[in-house]
PDB file of C-alpha atoms and ligand atoms in Angstrom:
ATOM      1  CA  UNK A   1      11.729  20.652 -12.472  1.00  0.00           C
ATOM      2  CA  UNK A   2      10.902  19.397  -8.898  1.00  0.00           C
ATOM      3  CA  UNK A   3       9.454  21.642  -7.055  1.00  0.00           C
ATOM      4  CA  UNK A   4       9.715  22.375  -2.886  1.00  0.00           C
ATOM      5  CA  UNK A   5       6.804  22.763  -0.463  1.00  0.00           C
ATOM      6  CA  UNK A   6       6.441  22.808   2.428  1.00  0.00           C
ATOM      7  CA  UNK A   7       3.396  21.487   4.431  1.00  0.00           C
ATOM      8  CA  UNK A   8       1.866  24.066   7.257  1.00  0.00           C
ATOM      9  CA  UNK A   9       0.671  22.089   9.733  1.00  0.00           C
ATOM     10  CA  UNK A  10       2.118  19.960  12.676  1.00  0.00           C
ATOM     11  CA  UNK A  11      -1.184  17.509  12.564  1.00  0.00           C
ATOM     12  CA  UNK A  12       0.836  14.109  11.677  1.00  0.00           C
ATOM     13  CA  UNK A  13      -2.356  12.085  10.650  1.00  0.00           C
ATOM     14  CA  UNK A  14      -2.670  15.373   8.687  1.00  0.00           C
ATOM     15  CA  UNK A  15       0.658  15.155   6.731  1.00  0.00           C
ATOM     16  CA  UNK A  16       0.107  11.599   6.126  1.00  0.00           C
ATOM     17  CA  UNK A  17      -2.940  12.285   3.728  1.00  0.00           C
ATOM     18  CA  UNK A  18      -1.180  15.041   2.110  1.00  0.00           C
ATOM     19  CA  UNK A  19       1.702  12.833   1.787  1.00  0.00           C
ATOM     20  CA  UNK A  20      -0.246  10.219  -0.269  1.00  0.00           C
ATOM     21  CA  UNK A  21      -2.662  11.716  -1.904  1.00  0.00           C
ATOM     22  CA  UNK A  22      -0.136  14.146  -3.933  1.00  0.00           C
ATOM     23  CA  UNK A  23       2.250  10.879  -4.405  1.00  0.00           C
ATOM     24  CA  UNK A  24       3.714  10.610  -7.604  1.00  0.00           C
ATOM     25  CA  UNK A  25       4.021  14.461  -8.178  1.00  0.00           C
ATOM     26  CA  UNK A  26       7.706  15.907  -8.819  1.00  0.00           C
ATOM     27  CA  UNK A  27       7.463  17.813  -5.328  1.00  0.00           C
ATOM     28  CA  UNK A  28       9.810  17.429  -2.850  1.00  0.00           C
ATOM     29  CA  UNK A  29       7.843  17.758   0.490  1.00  0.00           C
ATOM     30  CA  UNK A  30       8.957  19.427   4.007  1.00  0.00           C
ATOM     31  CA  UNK A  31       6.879  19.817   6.985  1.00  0.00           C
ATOM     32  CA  UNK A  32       7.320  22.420   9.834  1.00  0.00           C
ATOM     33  CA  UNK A  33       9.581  19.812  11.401  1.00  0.00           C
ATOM     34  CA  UNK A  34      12.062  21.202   8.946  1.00  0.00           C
ATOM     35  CA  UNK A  35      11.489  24.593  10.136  1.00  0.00           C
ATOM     36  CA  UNK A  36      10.870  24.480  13.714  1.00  0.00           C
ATOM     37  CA  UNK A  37      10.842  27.982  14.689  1.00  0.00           C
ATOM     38  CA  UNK A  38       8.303  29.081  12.730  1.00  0.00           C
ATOM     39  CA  UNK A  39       5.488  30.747  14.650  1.00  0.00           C
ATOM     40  CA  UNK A  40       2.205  29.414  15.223  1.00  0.00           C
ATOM     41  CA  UNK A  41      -0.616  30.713  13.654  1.00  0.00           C
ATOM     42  CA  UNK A  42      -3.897  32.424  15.271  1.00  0.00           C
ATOM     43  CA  UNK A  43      -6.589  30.653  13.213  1.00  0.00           C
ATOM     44  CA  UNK A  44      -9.043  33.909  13.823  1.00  0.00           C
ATOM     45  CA  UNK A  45     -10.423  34.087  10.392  1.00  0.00           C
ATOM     46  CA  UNK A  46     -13.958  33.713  10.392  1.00  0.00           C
ATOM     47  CA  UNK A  47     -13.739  31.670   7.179  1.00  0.00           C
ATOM     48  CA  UNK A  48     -11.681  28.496   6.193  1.00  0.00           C
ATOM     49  CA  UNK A  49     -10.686  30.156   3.042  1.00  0.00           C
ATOM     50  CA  UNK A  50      -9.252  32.949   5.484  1.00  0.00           C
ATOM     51  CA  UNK A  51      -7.641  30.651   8.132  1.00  0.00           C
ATOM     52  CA  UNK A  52      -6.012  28.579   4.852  1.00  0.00           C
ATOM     53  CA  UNK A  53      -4.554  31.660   3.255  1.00  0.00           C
ATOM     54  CA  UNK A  54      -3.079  32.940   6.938  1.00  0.00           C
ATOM     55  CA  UNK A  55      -1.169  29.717   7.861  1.00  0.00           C
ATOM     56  CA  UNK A  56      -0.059  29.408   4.392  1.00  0.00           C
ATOM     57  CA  UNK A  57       1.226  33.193   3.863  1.00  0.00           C
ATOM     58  CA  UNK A  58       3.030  32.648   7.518  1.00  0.00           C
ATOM     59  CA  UNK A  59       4.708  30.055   6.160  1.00  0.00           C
ATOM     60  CA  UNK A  60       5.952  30.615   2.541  1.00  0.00           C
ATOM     61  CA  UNK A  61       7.468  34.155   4.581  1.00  0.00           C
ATOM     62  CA  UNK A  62       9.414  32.498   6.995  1.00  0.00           C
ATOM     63  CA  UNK A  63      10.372  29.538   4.832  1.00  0.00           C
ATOM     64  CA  UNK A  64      10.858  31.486   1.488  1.00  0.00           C
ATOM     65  CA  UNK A  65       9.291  28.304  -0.209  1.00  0.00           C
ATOM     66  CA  UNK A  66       6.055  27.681  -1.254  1.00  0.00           C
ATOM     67  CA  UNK A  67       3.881  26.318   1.410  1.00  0.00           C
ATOM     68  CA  UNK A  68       0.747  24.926   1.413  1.00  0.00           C
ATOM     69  CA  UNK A  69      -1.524  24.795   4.428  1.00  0.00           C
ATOM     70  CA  UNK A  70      -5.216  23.114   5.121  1.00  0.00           C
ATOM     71  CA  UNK A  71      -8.081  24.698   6.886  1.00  0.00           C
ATOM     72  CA  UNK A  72     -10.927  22.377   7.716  1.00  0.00           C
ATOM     73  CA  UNK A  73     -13.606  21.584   9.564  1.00  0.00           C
ATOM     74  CA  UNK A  74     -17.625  19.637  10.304  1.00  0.00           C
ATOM     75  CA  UNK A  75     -20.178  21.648   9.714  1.00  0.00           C
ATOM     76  CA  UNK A  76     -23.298  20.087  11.361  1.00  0.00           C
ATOM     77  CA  UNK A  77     -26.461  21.742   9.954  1.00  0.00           C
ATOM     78  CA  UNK A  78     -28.772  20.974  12.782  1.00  0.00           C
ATOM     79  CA  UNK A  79     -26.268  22.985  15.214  1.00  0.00           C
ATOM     80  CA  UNK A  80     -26.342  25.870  12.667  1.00  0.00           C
ATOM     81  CA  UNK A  81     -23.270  24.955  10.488  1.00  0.00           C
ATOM     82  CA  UNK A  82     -21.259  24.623  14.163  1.00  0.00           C
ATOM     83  CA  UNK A  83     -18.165  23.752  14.732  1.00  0.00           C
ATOM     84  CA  UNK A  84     -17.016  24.927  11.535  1.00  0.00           C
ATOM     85  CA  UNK A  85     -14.127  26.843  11.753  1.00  0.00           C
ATOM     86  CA  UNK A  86     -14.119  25.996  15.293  1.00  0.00           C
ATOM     87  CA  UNK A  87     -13.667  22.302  14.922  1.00  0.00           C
ATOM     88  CA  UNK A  88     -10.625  21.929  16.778  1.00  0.00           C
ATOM     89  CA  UNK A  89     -11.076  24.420  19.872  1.00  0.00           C
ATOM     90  CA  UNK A  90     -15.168  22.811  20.057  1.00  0.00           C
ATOM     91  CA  UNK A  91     -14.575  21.740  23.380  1.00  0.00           C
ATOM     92  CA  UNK A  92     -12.688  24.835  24.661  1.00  0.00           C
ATOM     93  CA  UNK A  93      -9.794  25.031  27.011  1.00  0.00           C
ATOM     94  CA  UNK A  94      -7.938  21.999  26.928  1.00  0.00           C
ATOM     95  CA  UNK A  95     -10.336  20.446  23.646  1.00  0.00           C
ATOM     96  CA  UNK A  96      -8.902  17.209  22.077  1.00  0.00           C
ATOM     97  CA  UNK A  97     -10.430  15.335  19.849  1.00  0.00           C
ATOM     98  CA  UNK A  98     -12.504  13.041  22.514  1.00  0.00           C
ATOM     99  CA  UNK A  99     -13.284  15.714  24.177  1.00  0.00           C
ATOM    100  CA  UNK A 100     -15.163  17.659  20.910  1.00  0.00           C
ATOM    101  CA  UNK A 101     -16.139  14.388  20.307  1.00  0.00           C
ATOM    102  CA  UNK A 102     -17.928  14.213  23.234  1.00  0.00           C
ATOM    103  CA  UNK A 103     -19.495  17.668  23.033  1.00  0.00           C
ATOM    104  CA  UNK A 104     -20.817  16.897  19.392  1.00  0.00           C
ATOM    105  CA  UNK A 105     -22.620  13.946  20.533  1.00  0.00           C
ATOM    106  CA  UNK A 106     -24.030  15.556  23.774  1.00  0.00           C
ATOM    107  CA  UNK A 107     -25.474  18.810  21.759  1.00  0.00           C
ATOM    108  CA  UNK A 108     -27.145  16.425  19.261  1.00  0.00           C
ATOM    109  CA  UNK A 109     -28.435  14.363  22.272  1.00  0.00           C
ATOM    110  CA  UNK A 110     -32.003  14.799  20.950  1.00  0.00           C
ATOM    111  CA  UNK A 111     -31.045  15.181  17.472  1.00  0.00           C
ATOM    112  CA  UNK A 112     -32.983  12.399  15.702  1.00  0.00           C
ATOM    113  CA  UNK A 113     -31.349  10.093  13.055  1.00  0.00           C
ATOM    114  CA  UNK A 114     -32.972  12.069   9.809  1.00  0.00           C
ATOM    115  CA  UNK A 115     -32.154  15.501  11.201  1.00  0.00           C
ATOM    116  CA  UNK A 116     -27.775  14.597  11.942  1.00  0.00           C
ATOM    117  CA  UNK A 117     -26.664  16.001   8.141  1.00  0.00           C
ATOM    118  CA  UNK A 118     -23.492  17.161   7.850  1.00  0.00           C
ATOM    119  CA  UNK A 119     -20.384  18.029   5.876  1.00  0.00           C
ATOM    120  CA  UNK A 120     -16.188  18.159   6.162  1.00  0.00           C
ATOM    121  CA  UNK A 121     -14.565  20.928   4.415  1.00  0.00           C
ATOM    122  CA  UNK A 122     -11.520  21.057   3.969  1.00  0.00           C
ATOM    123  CA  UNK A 123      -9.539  24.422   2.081  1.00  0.00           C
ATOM    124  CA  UNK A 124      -6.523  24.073   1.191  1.00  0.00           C
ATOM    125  CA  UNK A 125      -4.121  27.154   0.416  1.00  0.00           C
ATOM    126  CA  UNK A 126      -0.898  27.371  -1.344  1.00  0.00           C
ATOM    127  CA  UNK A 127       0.854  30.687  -1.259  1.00  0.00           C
ATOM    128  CA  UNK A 128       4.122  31.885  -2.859  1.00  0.00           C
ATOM    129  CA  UNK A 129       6.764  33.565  -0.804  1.00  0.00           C
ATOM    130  CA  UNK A 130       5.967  36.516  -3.050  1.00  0.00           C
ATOM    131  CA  UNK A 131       2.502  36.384  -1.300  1.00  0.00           C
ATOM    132  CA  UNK A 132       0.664  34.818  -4.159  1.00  0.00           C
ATOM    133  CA  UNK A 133      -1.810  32.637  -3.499  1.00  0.00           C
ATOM    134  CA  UNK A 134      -4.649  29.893  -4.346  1.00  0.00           C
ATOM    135  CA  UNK A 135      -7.515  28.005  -2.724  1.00  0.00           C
ATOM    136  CA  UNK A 136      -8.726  24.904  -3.501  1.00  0.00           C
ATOM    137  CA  UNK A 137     -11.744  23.354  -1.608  1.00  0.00           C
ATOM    138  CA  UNK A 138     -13.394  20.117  -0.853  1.00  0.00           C
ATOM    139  CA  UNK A 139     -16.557  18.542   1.144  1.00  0.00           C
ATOM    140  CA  UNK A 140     -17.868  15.314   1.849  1.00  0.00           C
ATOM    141  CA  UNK A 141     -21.822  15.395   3.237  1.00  0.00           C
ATOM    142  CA  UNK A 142     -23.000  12.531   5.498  1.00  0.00           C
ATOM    143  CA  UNK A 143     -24.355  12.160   8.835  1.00  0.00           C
ATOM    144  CA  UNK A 144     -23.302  11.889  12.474  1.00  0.00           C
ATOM    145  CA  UNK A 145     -23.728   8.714  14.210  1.00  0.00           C
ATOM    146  CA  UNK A 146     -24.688   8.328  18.325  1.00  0.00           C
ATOM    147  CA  UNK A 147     -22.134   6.538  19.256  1.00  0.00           C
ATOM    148  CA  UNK A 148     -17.979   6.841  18.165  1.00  0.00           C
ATOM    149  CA  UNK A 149     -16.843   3.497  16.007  1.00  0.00           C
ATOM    150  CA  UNK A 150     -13.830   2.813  14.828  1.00  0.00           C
ATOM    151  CA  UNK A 151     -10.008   3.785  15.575  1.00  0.00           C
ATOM    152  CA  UNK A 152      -8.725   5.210  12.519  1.00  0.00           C
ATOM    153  CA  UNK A 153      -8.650   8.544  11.651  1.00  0.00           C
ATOM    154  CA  UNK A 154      -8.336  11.205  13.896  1.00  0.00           C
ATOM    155  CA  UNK A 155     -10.971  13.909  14.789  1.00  0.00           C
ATOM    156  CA  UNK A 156     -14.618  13.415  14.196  1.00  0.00           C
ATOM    157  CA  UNK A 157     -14.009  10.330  12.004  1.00  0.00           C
ATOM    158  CA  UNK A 158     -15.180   8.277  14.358  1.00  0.00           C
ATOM    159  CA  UNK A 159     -18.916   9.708  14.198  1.00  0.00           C
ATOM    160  CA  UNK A 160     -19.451  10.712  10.729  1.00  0.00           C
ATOM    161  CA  UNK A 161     -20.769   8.505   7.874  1.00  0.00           C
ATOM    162  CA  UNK A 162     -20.380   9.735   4.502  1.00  0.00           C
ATOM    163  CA  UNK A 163     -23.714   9.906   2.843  1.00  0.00           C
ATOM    164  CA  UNK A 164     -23.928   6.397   1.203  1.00  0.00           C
ATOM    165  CA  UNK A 165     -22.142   4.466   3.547  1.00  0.00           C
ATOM    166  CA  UNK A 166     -22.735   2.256   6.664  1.00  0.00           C
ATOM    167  CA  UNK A 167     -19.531   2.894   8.173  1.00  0.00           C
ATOM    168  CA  UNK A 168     -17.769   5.454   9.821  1.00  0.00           C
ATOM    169  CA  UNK A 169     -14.089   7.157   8.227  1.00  0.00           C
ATOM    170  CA  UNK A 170     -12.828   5.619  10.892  1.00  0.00           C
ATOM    171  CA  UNK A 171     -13.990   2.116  10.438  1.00  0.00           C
ATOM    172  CA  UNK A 172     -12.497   2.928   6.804  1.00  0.00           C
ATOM    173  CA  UNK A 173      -9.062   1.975   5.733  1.00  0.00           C
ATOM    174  CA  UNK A 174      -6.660   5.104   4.520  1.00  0.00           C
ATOM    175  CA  UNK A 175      -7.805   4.518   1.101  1.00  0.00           C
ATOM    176  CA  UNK A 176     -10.962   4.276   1.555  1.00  0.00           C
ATOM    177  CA  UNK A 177     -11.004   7.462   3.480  1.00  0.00           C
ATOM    178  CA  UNK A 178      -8.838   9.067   0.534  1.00  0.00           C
ATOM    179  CA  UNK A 179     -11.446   7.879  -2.188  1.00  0.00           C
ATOM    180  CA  UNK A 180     -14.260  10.219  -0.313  1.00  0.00           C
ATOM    181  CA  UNK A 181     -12.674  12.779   1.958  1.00  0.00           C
ATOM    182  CA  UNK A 182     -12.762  16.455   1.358  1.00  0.00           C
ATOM    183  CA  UNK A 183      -8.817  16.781   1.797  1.00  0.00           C
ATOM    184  CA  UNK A 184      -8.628  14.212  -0.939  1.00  0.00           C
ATOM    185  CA  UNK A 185     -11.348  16.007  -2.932  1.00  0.00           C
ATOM    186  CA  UNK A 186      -9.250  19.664  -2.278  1.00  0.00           C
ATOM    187  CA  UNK A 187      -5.924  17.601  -3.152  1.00  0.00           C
ATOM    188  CA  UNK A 188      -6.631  16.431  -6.048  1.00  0.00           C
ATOM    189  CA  UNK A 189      -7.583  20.163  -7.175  1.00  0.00           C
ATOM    190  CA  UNK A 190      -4.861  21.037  -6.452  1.00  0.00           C
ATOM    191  CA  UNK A 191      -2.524  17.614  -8.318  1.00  0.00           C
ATOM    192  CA  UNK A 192      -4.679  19.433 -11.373  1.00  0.00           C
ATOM    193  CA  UNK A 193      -3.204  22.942 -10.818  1.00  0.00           C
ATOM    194  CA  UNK A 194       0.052  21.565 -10.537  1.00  0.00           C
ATOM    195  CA  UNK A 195      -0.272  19.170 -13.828  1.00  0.00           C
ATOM    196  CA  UNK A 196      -0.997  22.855 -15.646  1.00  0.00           C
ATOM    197  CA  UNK A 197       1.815  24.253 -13.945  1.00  0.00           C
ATOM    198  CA  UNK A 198       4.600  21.892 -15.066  1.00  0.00           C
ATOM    199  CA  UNK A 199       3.171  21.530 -18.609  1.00  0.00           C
ATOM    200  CA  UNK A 200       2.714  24.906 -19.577  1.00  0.00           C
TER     201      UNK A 200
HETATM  202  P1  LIG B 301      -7.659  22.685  11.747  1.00  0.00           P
HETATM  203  O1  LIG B 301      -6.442  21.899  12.111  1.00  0.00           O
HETATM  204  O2  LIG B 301      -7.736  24.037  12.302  1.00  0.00           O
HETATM  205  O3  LIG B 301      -7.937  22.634  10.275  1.00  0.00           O
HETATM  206  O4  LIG B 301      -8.839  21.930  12.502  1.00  0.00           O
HETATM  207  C1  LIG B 301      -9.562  20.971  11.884  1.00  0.00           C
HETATM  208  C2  LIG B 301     -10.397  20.216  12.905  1.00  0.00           C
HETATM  209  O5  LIG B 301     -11.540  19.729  12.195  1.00  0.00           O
HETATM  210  C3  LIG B 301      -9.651  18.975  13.417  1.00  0.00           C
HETATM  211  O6  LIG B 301      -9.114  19.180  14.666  1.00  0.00           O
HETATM  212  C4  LIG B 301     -10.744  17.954  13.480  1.00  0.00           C
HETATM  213  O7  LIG B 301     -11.407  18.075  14.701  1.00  0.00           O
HETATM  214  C5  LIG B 301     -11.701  18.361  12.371  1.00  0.00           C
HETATM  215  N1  LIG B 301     -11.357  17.656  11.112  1.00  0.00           N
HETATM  216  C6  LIG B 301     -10.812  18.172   9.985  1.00  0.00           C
HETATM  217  N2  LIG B 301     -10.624  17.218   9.060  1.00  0.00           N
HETATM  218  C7  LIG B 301     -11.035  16.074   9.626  1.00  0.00           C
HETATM  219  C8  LIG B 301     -11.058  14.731   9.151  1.00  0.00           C
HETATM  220  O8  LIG B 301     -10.626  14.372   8.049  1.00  0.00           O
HETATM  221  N3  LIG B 301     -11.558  13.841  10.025  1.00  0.00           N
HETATM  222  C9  LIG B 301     -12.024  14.167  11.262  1.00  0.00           C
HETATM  223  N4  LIG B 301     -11.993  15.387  11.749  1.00  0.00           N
HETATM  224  C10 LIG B 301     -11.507  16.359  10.931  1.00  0.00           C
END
């Protein structure tokens, strides 16, 4: 049986993890490219698990197939566990990702090297177009740098260094990000729940 599912999110470096990381499993995937009048979500869920299980439901409704969408985020604990959930919109009006960059950096400005832990998260839902649905969650701790290196990536990958290592997720090659990331953590989860699925 090969399953459909579609992928709830327009973030292309996004899909591209997804993509690889569930290779080899008898699902055929879609992305909202397929479906592009679907409506946008309002991520106003104070929790990832919340925001996951919103874009997800939105989805599987309008599509009528199973979707599966990712919430995620840095949590930086000497800023009180911000951005969190508010990773993307750090910045405000108008935030990109050099932009929240550049606020990260500037509100840990005299944040010293011992005191820059932090952690991704990443949830990611999958809900049934009978409104079913499951979380599966991942996190990678490290630390934030002072200075952005490397181009690959997107997001805060340039600033954070998994706990361990002397480089950056974006000085990392897409495997190398895949080995540690919490998507890749949450995905594999969520290859397991599948395995179950198609062998019971
Ligand atoms: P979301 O699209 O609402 O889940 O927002 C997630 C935000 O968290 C992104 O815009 C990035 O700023 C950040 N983020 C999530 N995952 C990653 C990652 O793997 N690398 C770098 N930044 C990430």
């Amino acid at each position: 049986m090969v399953m459909e599912l579609v992928i709830a999110t327009r973030n292309r470096k996004k899909v591209g993890e997804i993509r690889r990381i569930l290779e080899g499993i008898p699902v055929t995937l879609h992305t909202l490219d397929d479906f592009p009048g679907c409506p946008e979500v309002e991520e106003d869920e104070a929790t990832f698990e919340g925001n996951a299980i919103k874009k997800a439901r939105a989805v599987a409704g309008y599509s009528g197939k199973p979707s599966l969408a990712d919430d995620s985020g840095l949590e930086v604990d000497a800023l009180g566990g911000a951005p969190g959930v508010f990773s993307a919109r750090y910045a405000g009006e108008g935030a990109d990702d050099r932009k929240n960059l550049e606020k990260l950096l500037s509100e840990l400005r005299d944040v010293g090297k011992e005191k820059r832990e932090a952690r991704f998260i990443c949830v990611i839902a999958l809900a049934l177009p009978d409104g079913k649905v499951d979380t599966f969650r991942g996190s990678v701790a490290g630390r934030i740098g002072t200075e952005p290196r490397g181009e690959s990536g997107f997001g805060y990958d340039p600033v954070f260094y998994p706990e361990g290592h002397e480089r950056t997720f974006a000085e990392m090659s897409a495997d190398e990000k895949d080995a540690l990331s919490h998507r890749a953590i949450a995905l594999r989860e969520l290859r397991r729940y599948f395995a179950t699925l198609m062998n019971d």
